[in-house]
Amino acid sequence: MVNRLLVDLSVVDVVSGDIRPNSAVAIVDGVIAAVGARDSVETQWGDLPAVSLGGAYLSPGLVNMHTHFSLSLPGPGGDAVSAMTAHELALYMADGARRTLLEGVTTVRCVAEKDHADFALRDAIAAGRTIGPRIFTAGRALVCTGGHGFEGTDTLECDGPVGFRHGVRSQLKAGADLIKVMISGGIAGEHEAIATPQLAADELEAVLETAHAWGKKVTAHAGPAPIILQAVELGLDCVEHGYQLTPEVAAAMAAQGTALVPTLVVTRASAFFDQLGVPAWMQQRSLGAGPQHVESYRMALDAGVTILMGSDMPPFWRFEGTSASVREIEHMSDFGLGPAAALKAATIDPAAWLGADAEVGSIEVGKRADLIAMDSDPLADSAALRGIRWVMIEGDLVRDDKNAVLDV
């Protein structure tokens, strides 16, 4: 961890939606010690080693709220991941975490990982034994017997209120930061439809009541409006995907404060599926869901639902000329959110959902120096994020395309 004075930059203020030109940022012990006009910051912190960013736009690091480092979709690509030994899987996930960080994602929320390897990865990153983003994880997602994703070791089959209470407690015992539950079918389930209901009301109530009693939030894989409405009325904290919303359900989500992670990229990801050898039935279901998925997303925007960025695809995956994370932000912007609000939905808003906004999500004094830099204004055009060339996490410089000297 190296103390620095960053100069020759414009600060991207994701809270106000403003750009602050001619700024400087002082970083001490991995924390932002000062941010403001260059002359003012240099007066107090001029003894720190100065690093020029060459006129770049400095933004908080991205936060991806729907991550699977051990993703294994149907097809040969997914089968290869499922067949990995425990040691192979740990190294595979660690490499994915490293690549994610280098793409500018400095915090992730894992929402179903195999064999609890995510806890070891989270702890190894925190201890500095490997590099990667800050991890918040749900451990294994909870499913009914035969439910969505039951085939893998990234889910835990439960039945009945008692079974689901035990499922929640087992993940909390392992160290989960939140709980993930599958309450409907989805794109990747061959013997189900997106609209297939999978939990009874008393089972879902047991999940929410138990997690909330322990101070943990719950997010749900969910597609259809009636199932989402029932969950929202019971106190669900977040919806993943939301393929088939209605205006009424979107309004209920906004009133309850239930956030939406739309994962728009997953219903327009044919090239990604081709790379993995995903079967035709899944590709057809994915692409077929795309138009209604966008309509549902726009309903959520109109209702004022809090939108959070999550890719579902591995965050680092190179896709359509950029990373999956940036492509998701572009979709969020293009389909109605706009670039400034899309960046906010990929920084401070997810940090707030995670309860981490006092530490990350914006460039403010006292927060961790999780920062990215690019040469164009991301508040004017989300495509600017394709030009990320500099990445720092907690004051450690892990990527600098113009200088080979890094901290790790």
Short mmCIF file of C-alpha atoms in Angstrom, two decimals:
data_model
loop_
_atom_site.label_atom_id
_atom_site.label_comp_id
_atom_site.label_asym_id
_atom_site.label_seq_id
_atom_site.Cartn_x
_atom_site.Cartn_y
_atom_site.Cartn_z
CA MET A 1 0.00 0.00 0.00
CA VAL A 2 1.61 3.21 -1.23
CA ASN A 3 0.54 6.73 -0.21
CA ARG A 4 -0.04 8.94 -3.23
CA LEU A 5 -1.27 12.29 -4.49
CA LEU A 6 -3.25 11.77 -7.70
CA VAL A 7 -3.22 14.81 -10.00
CA ASP A 8 -4.13 15.81 -13.57
CA LEU A 9 -7.63 14.37 -13.33
CA SER A 10 -11.31 15.12 -13.23
CA VAL A 11 -13.30 13.54 -10.40
CA VAL A 12 -16.53 11.78 -11.35
CA ASP A 13 -19.06 12.55 -8.61
CA VAL A 14 -21.59 9.72 -8.89
CA VAL A 15 -23.74 11.15 -6.08
CA SER A 16 -24.36 14.58 -7.64
CA GLY A 17 -23.84 13.49 -11.24
CA ASP A 18 -21.20 16.17 -11.76
CA ILE A 19 -17.65 16.24 -13.10
CA ARG A 20 -15.06 18.13 -11.05
CA PRO A 21 -12.20 19.17 -13.34
CA ASN A 22 -8.70 20.17 -12.19
CA SER A 23 -8.96 17.99 -9.11
CA ALA A 24 -6.55 16.03 -6.96
CA VAL A 25 -7.00 13.09 -4.58
CA ALA A 26 -4.73 12.27 -1.65
CA ILE A 27 -4.54 8.62 -0.60
CA VAL A 28 -3.09 7.57 2.76
CA ASP A 29 -3.06 3.98 4.03
CA GLY A 30 -5.52 2.92 1.35
CA VAL A 31 -8.07 5.57 2.30
CA ILE A 32 -9.02 8.83 0.56
CA ALA A 33 -7.57 11.54 2.78
CA ALA A 34 -8.54 14.51 0.63
CA VAL A 35 -10.38 15.25 -2.60
CA GLY A 36 -10.92 18.66 -4.15
CA ALA A 37 -9.38 21.39 -6.24
CA ARG A 38 -5.78 20.55 -7.05
CA ASP A 39 -4.27 23.71 -5.54
CA SER A 40 -6.08 23.18 -2.26
CA VAL A 41 -5.23 19.49 -1.94
CA GLU A 42 -1.59 20.05 -2.90
CA THR A 43 -1.25 22.74 -0.23
CA GLN A 44 -1.95 20.17 2.49
CA TRP A 45 -0.68 16.96 0.89
CA GLY A 46 2.11 18.16 -1.39
CA ASP A 47 4.67 16.00 0.39
CA LEU A 48 3.06 12.81 -0.97
CA PRO A 49 4.49 11.32 -4.18
CA ALA A 50 2.51 12.83 -7.04
CA VAL A 51 1.11 10.60 -9.77
CA SER A 52 -0.30 12.18 -12.92
CA LEU A 53 -3.35 10.51 -14.48
CA GLY A 54 -2.85 12.46 -17.69
CA GLY A 55 -6.19 14.22 -17.69
CA ALA A 56 -8.22 11.06 -16.99
CA TYR A 57 -11.68 10.88 -15.48
CA LEU A 58 -11.42 9.27 -12.03
CA SER A 59 -14.45 7.24 -10.95
CA PRO A 60 -15.22 4.96 -8.04
CA GLY A 61 -14.66 1.30 -8.86
CA LEU A 62 -17.61 -0.63 -10.24
CA VAL A 63 -19.83 -2.85 -8.08
CA ASN A 64 -21.28 -5.97 -9.73
CA MET A 65 -24.25 -7.35 -7.79
CA HIS A 66 -24.86 -10.60 -9.69
CA THR A 67 -21.66 -12.59 -9.91
CA HIS A 68 -20.87 -16.30 -10.26
CA PHE A 69 -17.16 -17.13 -10.30
CA SER A 70 -18.02 -20.84 -10.58
CA LEU A 71 -20.74 -20.51 -13.21
CA SER A 72 -21.50 -23.72 -15.13
CA LEU A 73 -24.31 -23.38 -17.66
CA PRO A 74 -25.64 -26.36 -19.64
CA GLY A 75 -23.20 -27.42 -22.35
CA PRO A 76 -19.54 -28.43 -22.68
CA GLY A 77 -18.14 -25.22 -21.19
CA GLY A 78 -20.21 -25.56 -18.04
CA ASP A 79 -19.57 -29.29 -17.84
CA ALA A 80 -15.84 -28.61 -17.72
CA VAL A 81 -16.28 -26.35 -14.69
CA SER A 82 -18.55 -28.84 -12.94
CA ALA A 83 -15.93 -31.57 -13.40
CA MET A 84 -13.15 -29.60 -11.70
CA THR A 85 -11.56 -30.90 -8.54
CA ALA A 86 -11.71 -28.71 -5.44
CA HIS A 87 -8.17 -27.46 -6.10
CA GLU A 88 -8.89 -26.72 -9.76
CA LEU A 89 -12.08 -24.88 -8.86
CA ALA A 90 -10.32 -22.70 -6.28
CA LEU A 91 -7.68 -21.66 -8.79
CA TYR A 92 -10.28 -21.10 -11.51
CA MET A 93 -12.31 -18.83 -9.24
CA ALA A 94 -9.22 -16.96 -8.06
CA ASP A 95 -8.26 -16.28 -11.67
CA GLY A 96 -11.77 -15.03 -12.36
CA ALA A 97 -11.57 -12.71 -9.37
CA ARG A 98 -8.24 -11.32 -10.55
CA ARG A 99 -9.56 -10.71 -14.05
CA THR A 100 -12.69 -9.08 -12.62
CA LEU A 101 -10.63 -6.60 -10.64
CA LEU A 102 -8.47 -5.74 -13.63
CA GLU A 103 -11.65 -4.88 -15.57
CA GLY A 104 -12.46 -2.21 -12.97
CA VAL A 105 -14.93 -4.12 -10.77
CA THR A 106 -13.68 -3.56 -7.24
CA THR A 107 -16.65 -5.06 -5.34
CA VAL A 108 -18.86 -8.04 -6.18
CA ARG A 109 -21.88 -9.77 -4.71
CA CYS A 110 -21.69 -13.53 -5.36
CA VAL A 111 -25.13 -15.09 -5.57
CA ALA A 112 -24.44 -18.86 -5.73
CA GLU A 113 -20.99 -20.43 -5.77
CA LYS A 114 -19.87 -24.03 -5.69
CA ASP A 115 -18.74 -25.89 -2.57
CA HIS A 116 -18.40 -22.74 -0.43
CA ALA A 117 -15.16 -21.95 -2.25
CA ASP A 118 -16.32 -18.33 -2.30
CA PHE A 119 -15.70 -17.99 1.43
CA ALA A 120 -12.09 -19.12 1.07
CA LEU A 121 -11.65 -16.76 -1.89
CA ARG A 122 -13.19 -13.85 0.01
CA ASP A 123 -10.87 -14.44 2.95
CA ALA A 124 -7.77 -14.91 0.78
CA ILE A 125 -8.39 -11.61 -0.99
CA ALA A 126 -8.99 -9.82 2.31
CA ALA A 127 -5.75 -11.26 3.69
CA GLY A 128 -3.78 -10.19 0.62
CA ARG A 129 -2.89 -13.73 -0.48
CA THR A 130 -4.42 -13.13 -3.91
CA ILE A 131 -5.86 -10.14 -5.71
CA GLY A 132 -9.49 -9.64 -6.51
CA PRO A 133 -12.49 -7.46 -5.74
CA ARG A 134 -14.04 -7.08 -2.32
CA ILE A 135 -16.51 -9.98 -2.02
CA PHE A 136 -19.95 -10.15 -0.44
CA THR A 137 -21.45 -13.60 -0.88
CA ALA A 138 -24.61 -15.60 -0.36
CA GLY A 139 -22.80 -18.92 -0.33
CA ARG A 140 -25.05 -21.58 -1.84
CA ALA A 141 -28.45 -20.47 -3.17
CA LEU A 142 -31.49 -22.13 -1.62
CA VAL A 143 -33.79 -24.13 -3.93
CA CYS A 144 -36.68 -26.52 -3.53
CA THR A 145 -36.02 -30.15 -4.38
CA GLY A 146 -35.50 -30.22 -8.14
CA GLY A 147 -35.72 -26.43 -8.29
CA HIS A 148 -33.82 -23.96 -10.44
CA GLY A 149 -30.11 -24.81 -10.39
CA PHE A 150 -30.51 -27.91 -8.22
CA GLU A 151 -27.99 -29.83 -10.34
CA GLY A 152 -24.90 -28.05 -9.00
CA THR A 153 -23.04 -27.70 -5.73
CA ASP A 154 -23.74 -23.97 -5.79
CA THR A 155 -27.29 -24.62 -4.55
CA LEU A 156 -28.80 -26.34 -1.52
CA GLU A 157 -32.09 -28.24 -1.84
CA CYS A 158 -34.61 -27.53 0.93
CA ASP A 159 -38.29 -28.28 1.47
CA GLY A 160 -40.90 -26.93 3.87
CA PRO A 161 -40.54 -24.02 6.28
CA VAL A 162 -38.28 -25.99 8.61
CA GLY A 163 -36.05 -27.08 5.76
CA PHE A 164 -35.68 -23.55 4.42
CA ARG A 165 -34.99 -22.14 7.89
CA HIS A 166 -32.22 -24.68 8.23
CA GLY A 167 -30.95 -23.74 4.78
CA VAL A 168 -30.68 -20.07 5.74
CA ARG A 169 -28.93 -20.89 8.99
CA SER A 170 -26.49 -23.23 7.28
CA GLN A 171 -25.34 -20.44 4.95
CA LEU A 172 -25.10 -17.95 7.78
CA LYS A 173 -23.06 -20.48 9.76
CA ALA A 174 -20.67 -20.75 6.82
CA GLY A 175 -20.28 -16.95 6.77
CA ALA A 176 -22.82 -15.69 4.23
CA ASP A 177 -23.28 -11.93 3.94
CA LEU A 178 -26.77 -12.31 2.45
CA ILE A 179 -29.17 -15.06 1.37
CA LYS A 180 -30.12 -16.02 -2.20
CA VAL A 181 -33.25 -18.06 -2.92
CA MET A 182 -34.68 -19.35 -6.18
CA ILE A 183 -38.43 -18.68 -6.21
CA SER A 184 -39.20 -19.34 -9.88
CA GLY A 185 -37.86 -21.16 -12.88
CA GLY A 186 -35.37 -19.54 -15.19
CA ILE A 187 -33.53 -19.53 -18.48
CA ALA A 188 -31.09 -22.32 -17.57
CA GLY A 189 -33.63 -24.90 -16.33
CA GLU A 190 -34.54 -27.36 -19.09
CA HIS A 191 -37.48 -28.95 -17.26
CA GLU A 192 -39.10 -25.75 -16.05
CA ALA A 193 -40.46 -22.51 -17.43
CA ILE A 194 -39.41 -19.03 -16.37
CA ALA A 195 -42.85 -18.67 -14.76
CA THR A 196 -42.75 -21.96 -12.82
CA PRO A 197 -43.39 -21.21 -9.11
CA GLN A 198 -40.97 -23.04 -6.82
CA LEU A 199 -41.60 -22.04 -3.20
CA ALA A 200 -44.80 -22.08 -1.19
CA ALA A 201 -45.64 -18.89 0.68
CA ASP A 202 -44.74 -20.41 4.06
CA GLU A 203 -41.34 -21.54 2.74
CA LEU A 204 -40.49 -18.09 1.41
CA GLU A 205 -41.76 -16.48 4.61
CA ALA A 206 -39.45 -18.78 6.59
CA VAL A 207 -36.46 -17.68 4.49
CA LEU A 208 -37.18 -13.98 4.90
CA GLU A 209 -38.06 -14.14 8.56
CA THR A 210 -34.96 -16.14 9.47
CA ALA A 211 -32.52 -14.06 7.43
CA HIS A 212 -33.95 -10.76 8.61
CA ALA A 213 -33.80 -11.91 12.22
CA TRP A 214 -30.08 -12.34 11.72
CA GLY A 215 -29.76 -8.93 10.09
CA LYS A 216 -29.18 -10.29 6.58
CA LYS A 217 -30.91 -9.28 3.37
CA VAL A 218 -32.48 -11.70 0.91
CA THR A 219 -32.34 -11.60 -2.86
CA ALA A 220 -34.40 -13.87 -5.09
CA HIS A 221 -33.97 -15.31 -8.54
CA ALA A 222 -37.41 -14.49 -9.93
CA GLY A 223 -39.04 -14.01 -13.31
CA PRO A 224 -42.85 -13.72 -13.23
CA ALA A 225 -44.92 -10.91 -11.75
CA PRO A 226 -47.27 -12.90 -9.44
CA ILE A 227 -44.38 -14.71 -7.73
CA ILE A 228 -42.42 -11.48 -7.35
CA LEU A 229 -45.45 -9.68 -5.90
CA GLN A 230 -45.93 -12.35 -3.25
CA ALA A 231 -42.24 -12.10 -2.29
CA VAL A 232 -42.32 -8.31 -2.18
CA GLU A 233 -45.36 -8.34 0.08
CA LEU A 234 -43.48 -10.67 2.42
CA GLY A 235 -40.52 -8.26 2.57
CA LEU A 236 -38.07 -9.36 -0.14
CA ASP A 237 -35.06 -7.06 -0.41
CA CYS A 238 -34.02 -7.58 -4.02
CA VAL A 239 -35.16 -9.25 -7.26
CA GLU A 240 -32.74 -10.82 -9.72
CA HIS A 241 -33.76 -10.65 -13.41
CA GLY A 242 -37.46 -9.72 -13.17
CA TYR A 243 -38.17 -10.94 -16.69
CA GLN A 244 -41.96 -10.56 -16.55
CA LEU A 245 -42.92 -7.57 -14.38
CA THR A 246 -46.15 -5.58 -14.62
CA PRO A 247 -46.59 -1.89 -13.76
CA GLU A 248 -48.49 -2.90 -10.60
CA VAL A 249 -45.72 -5.19 -9.39
CA ALA A 250 -43.06 -2.62 -10.21
CA ALA A 251 -45.01 -0.06 -8.17
CA ALA A 252 -45.17 -2.51 -5.27
CA MET A 253 -41.40 -3.03 -5.46
CA ALA A 254 -40.80 0.71 -5.37
CA ALA A 255 -43.14 1.16 -2.40
CA GLN A 256 -41.51 -1.69 -0.47
CA GLY A 257 -37.96 -0.59 -1.34
CA THR A 258 -37.23 -3.82 -3.18
CA ALA A 259 -34.33 -3.33 -5.59
CA LEU A 260 -33.95 -4.86 -9.04
CA VAL A 261 -30.80 -6.34 -10.56
CA PRO A 262 -32.06 -6.70 -14.15
CA THR A 263 -29.12 -8.61 -15.72
CA LEU A 264 -30.20 -7.37 -19.15
CA VAL A 265 -27.17 -8.89 -20.83
CA VAL A 266 -28.33 -12.47 -20.21
CA THR A 267 -31.23 -12.21 -22.66
CA ARG A 268 -29.01 -10.84 -25.43
CA ALA A 269 -25.92 -13.02 -24.97
CA SER A 270 -26.02 -15.39 -27.93
CA ALA A 271 -22.29 -15.05 -28.65
CA PHE A 272 -21.44 -15.91 -25.02
CA PHE A 273 -23.67 -18.96 -25.15
CA ASP A 274 -22.03 -20.05 -28.40
CA GLN A 275 -18.62 -19.89 -26.75
CA LEU A 276 -19.77 -22.25 -24.00
CA GLY A 277 -21.70 -24.59 -26.28
CA VAL A 278 -24.99 -23.79 -24.57
CA PRO A 279 -27.77 -25.92 -26.10
CA ALA A 280 -30.35 -24.52 -28.51
CA TRP A 281 -33.28 -24.78 -26.09
CA MET A 282 -31.58 -22.44 -23.61
CA GLN A 283 -30.49 -19.99 -26.27
CA GLN A 284 -34.02 -19.85 -27.64
CA ARG A 285 -35.47 -19.28 -24.18
CA SER A 286 -32.94 -16.55 -23.44
CA LEU A 287 -33.35 -14.62 -26.66
CA GLY A 288 -37.10 -15.14 -26.64
CA ALA A 289 -37.33 -13.53 -23.22
CA GLY A 290 -35.38 -10.47 -24.35
CA PRO A 291 -38.17 -8.12 -25.53
CA GLN A 292 -40.36 -8.63 -22.46
CA HIS A 293 -37.27 -8.38 -20.24
CA VAL A 294 -36.61 -4.86 -21.55
CA GLU A 295 -40.28 -3.91 -21.16
CA SER A 296 -40.18 -5.09 -17.54
CA TYR A 297 -37.01 -3.12 -16.91
CA ARG A 298 -38.63 0.04 -18.26
CA MET A 299 -41.66 -0.56 -16.04
CA ALA A 300 -39.30 -0.66 -13.06
CA LEU A 301 -37.67 2.60 -14.16
CA ASP A 302 -41.05 4.28 -14.57
CA ALA A 303 -42.10 3.13 -11.08
CA GLY A 304 -38.92 4.42 -9.45
CA VAL A 305 -37.50 1.03 -8.44
CA THR A 306 -33.87 1.14 -7.30
CA ILE A 307 -31.78 -0.43 -10.08
CA LEU A 308 -28.48 -2.15 -9.34
CA MET A 309 -25.93 -3.42 -11.85
CA GLY A 310 -25.28 -7.14 -12.12
CA SER A 311 -24.10 -9.10 -15.15
CA ASP A 312 -24.82 -12.76 -14.24
CA MET A 313 -22.22 -13.52 -16.91
CA PRO A 314 -18.72 -13.61 -15.37
CA PRO A 315 -17.97 -9.91 -14.72
CA PHE A 316 -14.65 -10.02 -16.57
CA TRP A 317 -15.85 -11.89 -19.65
CA ARG A 318 -14.89 -10.18 -22.88
CA PHE A 319 -18.17 -9.66 -24.69
CA GLU A 320 -19.08 -7.47 -27.65
CA GLY A 321 -15.87 -5.47 -27.40
CA THR A 322 -15.80 -4.92 -23.65
CA SER A 323 -16.36 -6.70 -20.33
CA ALA A 324 -19.73 -8.18 -19.38
CA SER A 325 -19.97 -5.63 -16.55
CA VAL A 326 -19.54 -2.65 -18.84
CA ARG A 327 -21.87 -4.16 -21.45
CA GLU A 328 -24.55 -4.47 -18.76
CA ILE A 329 -24.08 -0.81 -17.80
CA GLU A 330 -24.43 0.16 -21.46
CA HIS A 331 -27.69 -1.80 -21.73
CA MET A 332 -29.00 -0.22 -18.53
CA SER A 333 -28.21 3.22 -19.90
CA ASP A 334 -29.47 2.63 -23.44
CA PHE A 335 -32.78 1.09 -22.34
CA GLY A 336 -33.78 4.12 -20.32
CA LEU A 337 -31.57 4.83 -17.32
CA GLY A 338 -29.06 7.12 -19.02
CA PRO A 339 -25.28 7.14 -18.44
CA ALA A 340 -25.12 9.14 -15.18
CA ALA A 341 -27.81 7.10 -13.44
CA ALA A 342 -26.36 3.86 -14.85
CA LEU A 343 -22.98 4.63 -13.30
CA LYS A 344 -24.69 5.47 -10.02
CA ALA A 345 -26.43 2.08 -10.24
CA ALA A 346 -23.00 0.48 -10.64
CA THR A 347 -21.29 2.29 -7.75
CA ILE A 348 -22.92 4.05 -4.80
CA ASP A 349 -26.41 2.49 -5.04
CA PRO A 350 -25.20 -1.13 -4.81
CA ALA A 351 -22.76 -0.11 -2.10
CA ALA A 352 -25.72 1.23 -0.13
CA TRP A 353 -27.71 -2.00 -0.60
CA LEU A 354 -24.71 -3.92 0.73
CA GLY A 355 -24.41 -1.60 3.72
CA ALA A 356 -20.93 -0.66 2.52
CA ASP A 357 -21.56 2.90 1.32
CA ALA A 358 -19.61 4.35 4.24
CA GLU A 359 -16.52 2.65 2.79
CA VAL A 360 -16.95 2.36 -0.98
CA GLY A 361 -19.06 3.53 -3.91
CA SER A 362 -18.00 7.16 -4.28
CA ILE A 363 -14.90 9.34 -4.14
CA GLU A 364 -15.16 10.94 -0.71
CA VAL A 365 -12.87 11.53 2.24
CA GLY A 366 -12.71 8.53 4.56
CA LYS A 367 -13.67 5.96 1.92
CA ARG A 368 -11.48 3.19 0.60
CA ALA A 369 -9.42 4.14 -2.45
CA ASP A 370 -11.25 1.82 -4.86
CA LEU A 371 -10.82 3.80 -8.05
CA ILE A 372 -10.79 3.48 -11.84
CA ALA A 373 -9.69 5.91 -14.54
CA MET A 374 -10.51 6.38 -18.21
CA ASP A 375 -10.02 9.07 -20.85
CA SER A 376 -13.68 9.93 -21.57
CA ASP A 377 -16.55 11.14 -19.41
CA PRO A 378 -18.68 8.16 -18.20
CA LEU A 379 -21.48 10.50 -17.11
CA ALA A 380 -21.91 11.61 -20.71
CA ASP A 381 -21.61 8.18 -22.35
CA SER A 382 -21.46 4.76 -20.68
CA ALA A 383 -19.21 3.58 -23.51
CA ALA A 384 -16.44 5.63 -21.86
CA LEU A 385 -16.06 2.71 -19.46
CA ARG A 386 -14.72 0.63 -22.34
CA GLY A 387 -11.60 2.75 -21.95
CA ILE A 388 -10.80 1.86 -18.34
CA ARG A 389 -7.01 1.93 -18.21
CA TRP A 390 -6.15 2.31 -14.53
CA VAL A 391 -7.47 0.40 -11.51
CA MET A 392 -6.77 0.78 -7.80
CA ILE A 393 -8.21 -1.09 -4.82
CA GLU A 394 -7.64 0.11 -1.26
CA GLY A 395 -4.75 2.24 -2.47
CA ASP A 396 -3.00 -0.61 -4.30
CA LEU A 397 -2.48 0.08 -8.00
CA VAL A 398 -3.27 -3.14 -9.87
CA ARG A 399 -3.58 -1.85 -13.44
CA ASP A 400 -1.95 1.04 -15.26
CA ASP A 401 -1.86 0.71 -19.02
CA LYS A 402 0.61 3.57 -19.36
CA ASN A 403 3.02 2.44 -16.64
CA ALA A 404 4.21 -1.12 -15.97
CA VAL A 405 5.10 -0.42 -12.32
CA LEU A 406 2.30 -1.79 -10.11
CA ASP A 407 1.88 -2.45 -6.40
CA VAL A 408 0.98 -6.14 -6.63
#
